Short mmCIF file of C-alpha atoms in Angstrom, two decimals:
data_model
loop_
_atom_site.label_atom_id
_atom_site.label_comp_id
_atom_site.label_asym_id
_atom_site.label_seq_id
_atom_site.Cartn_x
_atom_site.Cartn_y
_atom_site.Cartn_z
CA UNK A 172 82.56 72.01 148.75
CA UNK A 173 80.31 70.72 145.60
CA UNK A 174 77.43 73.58 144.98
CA UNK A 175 74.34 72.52 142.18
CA UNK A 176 73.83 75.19 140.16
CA UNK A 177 71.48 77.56 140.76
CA UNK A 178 67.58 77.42 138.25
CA UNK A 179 68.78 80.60 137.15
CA UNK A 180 71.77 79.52 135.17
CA UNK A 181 69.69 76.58 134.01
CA UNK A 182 67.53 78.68 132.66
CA UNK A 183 69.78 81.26 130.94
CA UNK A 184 71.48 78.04 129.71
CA UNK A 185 68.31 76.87 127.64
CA UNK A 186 67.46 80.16 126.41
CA UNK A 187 71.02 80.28 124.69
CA UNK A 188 70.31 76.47 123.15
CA UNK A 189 66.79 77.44 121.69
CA UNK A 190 68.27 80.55 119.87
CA UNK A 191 70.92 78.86 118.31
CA UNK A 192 69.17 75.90 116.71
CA UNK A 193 66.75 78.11 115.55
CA UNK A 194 69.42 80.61 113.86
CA UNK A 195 70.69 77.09 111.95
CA UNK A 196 67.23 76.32 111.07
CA UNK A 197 66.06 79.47 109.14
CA UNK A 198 66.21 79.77 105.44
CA UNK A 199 69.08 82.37 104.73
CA UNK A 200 67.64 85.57 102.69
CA UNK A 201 70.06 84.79 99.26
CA UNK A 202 69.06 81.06 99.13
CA UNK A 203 66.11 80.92 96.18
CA UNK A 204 62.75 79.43 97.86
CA UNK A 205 62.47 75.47 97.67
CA UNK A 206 61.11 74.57 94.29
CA UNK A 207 61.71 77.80 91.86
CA UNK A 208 64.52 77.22 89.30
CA UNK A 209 67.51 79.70 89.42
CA UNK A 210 68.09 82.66 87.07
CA UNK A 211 69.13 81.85 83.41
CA UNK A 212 72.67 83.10 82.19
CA UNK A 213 72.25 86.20 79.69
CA UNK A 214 73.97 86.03 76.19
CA UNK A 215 76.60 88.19 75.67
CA UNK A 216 75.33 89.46 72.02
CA UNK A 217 72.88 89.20 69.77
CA UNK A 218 74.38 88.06 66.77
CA UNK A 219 73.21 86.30 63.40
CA UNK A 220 74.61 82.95 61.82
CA UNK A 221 76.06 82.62 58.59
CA UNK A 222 76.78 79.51 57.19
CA UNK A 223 79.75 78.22 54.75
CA UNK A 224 79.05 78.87 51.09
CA UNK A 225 80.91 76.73 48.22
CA UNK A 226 82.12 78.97 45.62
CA UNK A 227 84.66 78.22 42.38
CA UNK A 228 86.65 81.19 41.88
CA UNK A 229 89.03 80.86 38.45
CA UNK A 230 92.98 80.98 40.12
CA UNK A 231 94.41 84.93 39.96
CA UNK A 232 98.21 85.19 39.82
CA UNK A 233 99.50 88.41 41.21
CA UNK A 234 101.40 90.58 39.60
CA UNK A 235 103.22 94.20 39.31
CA UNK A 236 104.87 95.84 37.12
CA UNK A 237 104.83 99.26 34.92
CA UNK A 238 102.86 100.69 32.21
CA UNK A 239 104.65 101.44 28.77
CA UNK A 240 104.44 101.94 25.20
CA UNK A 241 104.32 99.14 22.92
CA UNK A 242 107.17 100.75 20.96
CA UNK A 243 108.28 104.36 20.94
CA UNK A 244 110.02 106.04 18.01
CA UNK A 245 111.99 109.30 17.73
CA UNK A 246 111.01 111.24 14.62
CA UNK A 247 113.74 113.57 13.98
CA UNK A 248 114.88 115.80 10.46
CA UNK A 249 116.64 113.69 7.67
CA UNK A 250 118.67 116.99 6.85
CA UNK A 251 120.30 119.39 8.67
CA UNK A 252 120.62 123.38 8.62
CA UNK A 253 116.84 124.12 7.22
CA UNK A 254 114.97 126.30 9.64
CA UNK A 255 111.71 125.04 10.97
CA UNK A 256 108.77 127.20 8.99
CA UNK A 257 106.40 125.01 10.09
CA UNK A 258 104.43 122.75 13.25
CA UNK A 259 101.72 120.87 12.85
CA UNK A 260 100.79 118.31 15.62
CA UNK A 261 101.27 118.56 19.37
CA UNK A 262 101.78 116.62 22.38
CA UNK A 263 98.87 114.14 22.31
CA UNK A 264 97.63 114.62 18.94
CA UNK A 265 96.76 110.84 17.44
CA UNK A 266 97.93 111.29 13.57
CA UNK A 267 98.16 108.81 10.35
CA UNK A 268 100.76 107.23 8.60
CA UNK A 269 102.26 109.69 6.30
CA UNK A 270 100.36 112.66 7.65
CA UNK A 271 103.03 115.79 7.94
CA UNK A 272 104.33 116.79 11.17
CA UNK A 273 106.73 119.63 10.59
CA UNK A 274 107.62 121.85 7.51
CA UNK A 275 111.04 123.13 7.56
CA UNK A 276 112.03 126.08 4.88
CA UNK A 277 113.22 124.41 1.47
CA UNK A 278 114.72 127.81 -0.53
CA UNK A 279 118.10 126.49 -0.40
CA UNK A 280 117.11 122.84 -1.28
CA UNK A 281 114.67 124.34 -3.94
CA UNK A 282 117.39 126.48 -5.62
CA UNK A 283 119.99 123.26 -5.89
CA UNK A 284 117.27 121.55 -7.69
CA UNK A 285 117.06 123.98 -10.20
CA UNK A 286 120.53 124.00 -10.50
CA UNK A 287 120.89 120.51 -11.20
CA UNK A 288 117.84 120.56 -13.64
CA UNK A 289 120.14 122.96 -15.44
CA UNK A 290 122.91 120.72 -15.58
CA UNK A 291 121.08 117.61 -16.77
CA UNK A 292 119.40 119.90 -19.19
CA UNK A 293 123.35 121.00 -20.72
CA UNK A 294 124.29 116.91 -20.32
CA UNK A 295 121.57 116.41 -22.95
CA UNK A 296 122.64 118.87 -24.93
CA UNK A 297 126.18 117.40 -25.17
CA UNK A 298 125.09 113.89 -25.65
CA UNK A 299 123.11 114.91 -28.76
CA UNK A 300 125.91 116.48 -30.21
CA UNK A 301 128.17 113.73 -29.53
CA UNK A 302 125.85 111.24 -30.40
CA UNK A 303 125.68 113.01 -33.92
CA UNK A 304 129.55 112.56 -34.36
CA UNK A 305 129.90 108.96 -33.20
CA UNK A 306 127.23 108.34 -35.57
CA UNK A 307 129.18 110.23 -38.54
CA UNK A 308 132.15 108.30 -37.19
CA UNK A 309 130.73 104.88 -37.33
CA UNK A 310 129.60 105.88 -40.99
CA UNK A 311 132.62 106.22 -42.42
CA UNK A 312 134.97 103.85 -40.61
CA UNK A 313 134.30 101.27 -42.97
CA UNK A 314 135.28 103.50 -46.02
CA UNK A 315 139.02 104.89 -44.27
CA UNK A 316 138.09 108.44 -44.96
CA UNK A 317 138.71 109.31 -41.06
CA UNK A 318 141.68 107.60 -39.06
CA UNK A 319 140.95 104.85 -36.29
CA UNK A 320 142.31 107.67 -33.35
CA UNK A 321 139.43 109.90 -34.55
CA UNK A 322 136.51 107.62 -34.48
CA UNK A 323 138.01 106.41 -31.20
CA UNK A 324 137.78 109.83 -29.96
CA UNK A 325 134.01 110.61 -31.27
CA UNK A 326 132.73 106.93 -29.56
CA UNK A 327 134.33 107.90 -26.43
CA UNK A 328 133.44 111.37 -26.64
CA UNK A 329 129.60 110.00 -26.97
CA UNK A 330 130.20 107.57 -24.29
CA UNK A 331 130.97 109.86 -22.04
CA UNK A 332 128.18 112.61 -22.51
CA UNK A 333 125.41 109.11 -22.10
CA UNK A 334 127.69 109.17 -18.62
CA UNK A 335 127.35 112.54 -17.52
CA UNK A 336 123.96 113.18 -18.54
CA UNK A 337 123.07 109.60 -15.83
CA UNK A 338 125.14 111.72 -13.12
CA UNK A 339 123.10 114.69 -13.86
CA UNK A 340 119.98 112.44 -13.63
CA UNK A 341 121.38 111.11 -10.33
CA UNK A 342 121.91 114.53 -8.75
CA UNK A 343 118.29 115.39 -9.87
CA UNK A 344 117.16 112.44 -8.27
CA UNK A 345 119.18 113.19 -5.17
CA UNK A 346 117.85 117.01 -5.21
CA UNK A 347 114.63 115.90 -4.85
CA UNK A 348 114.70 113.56 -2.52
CA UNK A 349 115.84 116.78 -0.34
CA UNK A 350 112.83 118.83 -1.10
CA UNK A 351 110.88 115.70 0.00
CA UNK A 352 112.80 115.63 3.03
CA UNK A 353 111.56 118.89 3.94
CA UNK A 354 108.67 117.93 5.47
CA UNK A 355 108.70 115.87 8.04
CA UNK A 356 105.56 112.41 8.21
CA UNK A 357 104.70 110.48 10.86
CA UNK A 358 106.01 107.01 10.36
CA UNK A 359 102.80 105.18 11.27
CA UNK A 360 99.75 105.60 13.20
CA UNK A 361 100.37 106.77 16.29
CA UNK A 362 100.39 108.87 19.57
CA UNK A 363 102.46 111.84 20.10
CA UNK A 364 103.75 111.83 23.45
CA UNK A 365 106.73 114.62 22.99
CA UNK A 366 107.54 116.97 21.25
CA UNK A 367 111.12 119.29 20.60
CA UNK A 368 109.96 121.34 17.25
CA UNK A 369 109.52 125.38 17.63
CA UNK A 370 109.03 127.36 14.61
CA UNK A 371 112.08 129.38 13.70
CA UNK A 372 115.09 126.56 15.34
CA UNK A 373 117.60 124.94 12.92
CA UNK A 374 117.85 121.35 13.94
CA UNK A 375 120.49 119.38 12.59
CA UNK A 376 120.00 116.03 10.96
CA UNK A 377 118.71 113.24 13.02
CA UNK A 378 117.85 115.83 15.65
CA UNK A 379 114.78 114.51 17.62
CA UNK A 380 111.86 116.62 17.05
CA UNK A 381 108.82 114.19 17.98
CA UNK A 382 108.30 111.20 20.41
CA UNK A 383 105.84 109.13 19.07
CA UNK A 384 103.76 105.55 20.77
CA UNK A 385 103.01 103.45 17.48
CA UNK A 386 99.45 103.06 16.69
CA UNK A 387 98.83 104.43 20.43
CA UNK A 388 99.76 101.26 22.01
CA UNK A 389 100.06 100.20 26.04
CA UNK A 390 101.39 97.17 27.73
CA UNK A 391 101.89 96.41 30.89
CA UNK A 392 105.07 94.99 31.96
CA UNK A 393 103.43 92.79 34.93
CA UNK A 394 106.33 90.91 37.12
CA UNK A 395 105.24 87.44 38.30
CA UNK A 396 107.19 85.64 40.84
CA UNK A 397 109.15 82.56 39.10
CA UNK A 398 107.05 79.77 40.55
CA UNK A 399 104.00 81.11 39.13
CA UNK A 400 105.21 82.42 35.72
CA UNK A 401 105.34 78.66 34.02
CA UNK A 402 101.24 78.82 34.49
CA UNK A 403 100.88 81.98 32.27
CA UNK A 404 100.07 81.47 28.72
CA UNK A 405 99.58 83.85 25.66
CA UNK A 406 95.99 85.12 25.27
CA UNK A 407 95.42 85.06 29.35
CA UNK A 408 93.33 87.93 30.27
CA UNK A 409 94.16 90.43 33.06
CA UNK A 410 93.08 92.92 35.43
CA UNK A 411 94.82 95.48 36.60
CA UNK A 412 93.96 98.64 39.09
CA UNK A 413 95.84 101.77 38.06
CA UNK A 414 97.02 104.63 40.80
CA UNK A 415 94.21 106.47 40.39
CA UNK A 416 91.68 103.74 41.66
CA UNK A 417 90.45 103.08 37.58
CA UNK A 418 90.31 99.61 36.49
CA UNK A 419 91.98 98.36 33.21
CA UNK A 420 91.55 94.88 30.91
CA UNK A 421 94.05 93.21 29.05
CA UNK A 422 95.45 90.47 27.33
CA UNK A 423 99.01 88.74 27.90
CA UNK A 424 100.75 88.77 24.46
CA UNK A 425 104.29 87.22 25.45
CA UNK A 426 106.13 85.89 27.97
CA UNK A 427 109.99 86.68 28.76
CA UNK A 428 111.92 83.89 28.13
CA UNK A 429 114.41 84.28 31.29
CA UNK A 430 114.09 85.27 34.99
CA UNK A 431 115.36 87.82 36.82
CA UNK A 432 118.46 86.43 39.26
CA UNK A 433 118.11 89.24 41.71
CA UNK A 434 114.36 89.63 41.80
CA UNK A 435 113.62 86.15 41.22
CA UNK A 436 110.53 87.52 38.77
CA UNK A 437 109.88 87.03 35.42
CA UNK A 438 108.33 89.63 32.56
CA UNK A 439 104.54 89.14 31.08
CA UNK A 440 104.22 91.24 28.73
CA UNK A 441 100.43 92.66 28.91
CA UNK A 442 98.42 94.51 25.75
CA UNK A 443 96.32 97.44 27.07
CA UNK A 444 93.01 98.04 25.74
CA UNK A 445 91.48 101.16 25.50
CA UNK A 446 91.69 102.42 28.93
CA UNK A 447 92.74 105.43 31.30
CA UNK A 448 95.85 104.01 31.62
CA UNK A 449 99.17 106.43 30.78
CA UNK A 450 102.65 105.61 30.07
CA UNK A 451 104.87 105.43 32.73
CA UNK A 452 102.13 104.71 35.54
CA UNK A 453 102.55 102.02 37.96
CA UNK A 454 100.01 99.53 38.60
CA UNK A 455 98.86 96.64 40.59
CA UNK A 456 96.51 93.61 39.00
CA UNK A 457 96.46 90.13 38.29
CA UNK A 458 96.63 87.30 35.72
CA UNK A 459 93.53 84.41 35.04
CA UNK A 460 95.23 81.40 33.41
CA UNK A 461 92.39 80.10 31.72
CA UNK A 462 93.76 76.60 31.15
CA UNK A 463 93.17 76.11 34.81
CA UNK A 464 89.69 74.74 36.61
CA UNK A 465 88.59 76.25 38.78
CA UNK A 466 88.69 74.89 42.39
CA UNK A 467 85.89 74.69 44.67
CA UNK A 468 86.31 76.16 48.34
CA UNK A 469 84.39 77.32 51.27
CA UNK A 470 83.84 80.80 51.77
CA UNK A 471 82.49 82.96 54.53
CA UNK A 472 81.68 86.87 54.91
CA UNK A 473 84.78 88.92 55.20
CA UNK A 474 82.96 90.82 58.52
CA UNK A 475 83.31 86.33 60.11
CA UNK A 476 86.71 86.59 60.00
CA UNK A 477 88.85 88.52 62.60
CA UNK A 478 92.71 89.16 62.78
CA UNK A 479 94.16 88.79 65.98
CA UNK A 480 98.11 88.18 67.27
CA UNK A 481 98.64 87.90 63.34
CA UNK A 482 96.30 84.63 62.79
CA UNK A 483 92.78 84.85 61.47
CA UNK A 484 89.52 83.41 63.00
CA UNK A 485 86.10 82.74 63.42
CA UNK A 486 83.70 81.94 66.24
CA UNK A 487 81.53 78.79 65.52
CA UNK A 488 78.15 78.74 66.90
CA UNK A 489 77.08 75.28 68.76
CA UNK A 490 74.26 73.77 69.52
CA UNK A 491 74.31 74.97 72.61
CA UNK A 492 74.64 79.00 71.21
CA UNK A 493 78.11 78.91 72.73
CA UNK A 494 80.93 80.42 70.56
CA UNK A 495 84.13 78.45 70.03
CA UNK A 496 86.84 80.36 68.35
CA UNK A 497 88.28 78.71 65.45
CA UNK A 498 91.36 79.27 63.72
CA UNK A 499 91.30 79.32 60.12
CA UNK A 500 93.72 80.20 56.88
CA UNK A 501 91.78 82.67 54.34
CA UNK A 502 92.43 82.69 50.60
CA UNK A 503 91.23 85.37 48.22
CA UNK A 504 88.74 87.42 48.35
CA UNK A 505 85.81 88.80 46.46
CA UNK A 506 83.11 91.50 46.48
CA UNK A 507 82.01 90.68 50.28
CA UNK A 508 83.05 87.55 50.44
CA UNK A 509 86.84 86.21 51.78
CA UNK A 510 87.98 82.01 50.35
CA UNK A 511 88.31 79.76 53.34
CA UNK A 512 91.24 77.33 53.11
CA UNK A 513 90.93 75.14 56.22
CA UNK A 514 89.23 75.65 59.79
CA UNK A 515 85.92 75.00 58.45
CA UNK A 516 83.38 72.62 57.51
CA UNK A 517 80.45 72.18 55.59
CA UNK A 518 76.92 72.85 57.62
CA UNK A 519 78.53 74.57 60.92
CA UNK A 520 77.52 78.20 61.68
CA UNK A 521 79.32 80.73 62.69
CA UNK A 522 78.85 84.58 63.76
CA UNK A 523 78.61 86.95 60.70
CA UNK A 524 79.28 90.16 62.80
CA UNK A 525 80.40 91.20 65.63
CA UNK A 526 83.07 89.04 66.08
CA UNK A 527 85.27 91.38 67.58
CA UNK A 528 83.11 91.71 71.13
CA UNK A 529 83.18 87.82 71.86
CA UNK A 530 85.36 85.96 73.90
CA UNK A 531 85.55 81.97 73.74
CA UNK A 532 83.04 80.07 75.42
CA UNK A 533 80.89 83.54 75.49
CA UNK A 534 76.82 82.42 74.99
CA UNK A 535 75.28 84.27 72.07
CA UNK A 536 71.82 84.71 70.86
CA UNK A 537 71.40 83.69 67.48
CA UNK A 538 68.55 86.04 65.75
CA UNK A 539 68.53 84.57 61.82
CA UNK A 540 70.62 82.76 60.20
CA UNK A 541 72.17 84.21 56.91
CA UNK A 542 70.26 83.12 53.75
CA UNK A 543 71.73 84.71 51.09
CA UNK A 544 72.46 82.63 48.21
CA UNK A 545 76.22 82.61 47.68
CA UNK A 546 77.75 84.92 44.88
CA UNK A 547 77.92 82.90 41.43
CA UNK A 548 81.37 81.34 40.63
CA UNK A 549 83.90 83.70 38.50
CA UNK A 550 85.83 82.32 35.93
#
């Protein structure tokens, strides 16, 4: 049996309808009113642009190697068995060609020179009087009063007193030339760098008793890889940093003719000027070839360029203040300033600093660009 339903449930029915259409029809509370534009994104940092700089930086060869005299000598006794009386100069001392270093005691060497005197003295005395017979002898040869043995044995007899008195003059000679040897010179100008001589010792002859630089001399014995070597010239200049932080200058004076097989590195041979620089130190520097010209690059501020995984890059800025991140191969580097090889061109911007709290893609607000005027080119 078919029942109509009741105006009850019609109206319950409705009620339901209306409520629903107008929960559909209402604005939701998150949805921005009609007509107001939605929020800007914010920039991730506030950074400021720097732009690529041309420089010409002069090409620097690398290059290690140890400092050393320019030559060393040992300056030792030319006799043996004379005590030292004696010292003049010490460790570090710079002293002249000739000036005296060590005085050793010369009694001994003093009384054979008198005693050779002596003997040269008697060797004249013997010539004279055998002089005076060959004379007589060569007198009265022609005449037969003396026999040919005798005036044979007065011409040898004076031939052989001119003989002894030149081996008297010899020994003199000889005698002397000890006393001299009694005091010890410095060969040339130069630095003293050792030194074995104490007052009262007996060295024997040849005995070191100084270690001398000549004429105070450093070089630096720079190694250069093989491939670079054949661009160094005589009369380059060079720069080199010592342990200590100092700087030094200098000036290549040879080249080694042959390369290392083990090393693969070759010898420049580098004069020192006047510097804080001590034998034996180790240093790091580099060599100019000046023949070279000097190439023109692109450069950027070191605090552009970030390491990361290994690789090197920089964050361009578009037009649009979003940051790409670009990667790029750096060259040398100077004062502030770091030689771009590739990754960048002419006219882009990129961040200066801060490089290290961007992602790419990241927005950025650009407050200034960099104006500095680029560093002038070395040579």
């Amino acid at each position: 049996m078919n029942r109509k339903p009741s105006c009850c449930a019609w109206a319950l029915l409705s009620a339901a309808a209306l409520t629903l259409l107008g929960a559909c029809s209402a604005p939701t509370a998150d949805a921005p009113p009609a007509g107001r534009p939605a929020t800007p994104a914010r920039p991730a940092l506030t950074v400021r642009a720097a732009t690529p700089q041309p420089v010409a930086w002069s090409r620097t060869i690398p290059a290690t190697g140890n400092v050393a005299a320019w030559q060393e000598t040992i300056v030792g006794s030319e006799i043996g068995g004379l005590r030292i009386a004696q010292v003049f100069a010490n460790v570090g001392d710079r002293v002249k060609k000739g000036q005296e270093l060590v005085t050793l005691d010369d009694a001994v060497v003093q009384a054979d020179l008198a005693q050779v005197r002596a003997q040269l003295q008697e060797a004249r005395a013997m010539h004279a009087e055998a002089r005076a017979n060959g004379d007589r002898a060569r007198r009265f040869q022609p005449t037969g009063m003396m026999s040919e043995q005798q005036v044979t044995q007065y011409l040898t007899a004076e031939q052989t007193a001119r003989s002894r008195i030149d081996l008297a003059a010899a020994r003199v000679q000889l005698a002397e030339l000890r006393v001299r040897q009694t005091r010890v010179l410095a060969p040339d100008d130069a630095l003293i760098s050792g030194r074995a001589a104490t007052v009262g010792t007996v060295p024997q002859a040849g005995q070191e008793l100084y270690r001398l630089i000549l004429q105070g001399r450093l070089e630096w014995r720079a190694e250069v890889a093989a491939a670079d070597i054949g661009q160094i010239r005589p009369g380059d200049t060079a720069r080199l940093t010592l342990a200590g932080g100092e700087t030094a200058a200098g000036r290549v004076r040879s080249i080694a003719p042959s390369i290392d097989p083990q090393t693969r590195n070759g010898i420049v041979y580098v004069d020192l000027a006047d510097s804080a620089a001590k034998a034996g130190m180790f240093a790091n520097g580099e060599i100019m070839p000046a023949a070279q010209e000097a190439p023109r690059a692109l450069s950027l501020p070191q605090t552009a360029v970030l390491l990361r995984d290994g690789f090197s890059y920089a964050y361009r800025i578009g037009p649009d203040a979003h940051v790409t991140q670009v990667r790029v191969t750096p060259g040398r580097r100077r004062g502030d300033r770091i030689e771009i090889l590739s990754g960048i061109a002419d006219g882009e911007h990129f961040v200066e600093s801060g490089a290290g709290f961007l992602s790419d893609g990241d927005l950025v607000e650009v407050a200034a660009p960099s104006t500095a005027p680029a560093p002038a080119p070395q040579q």
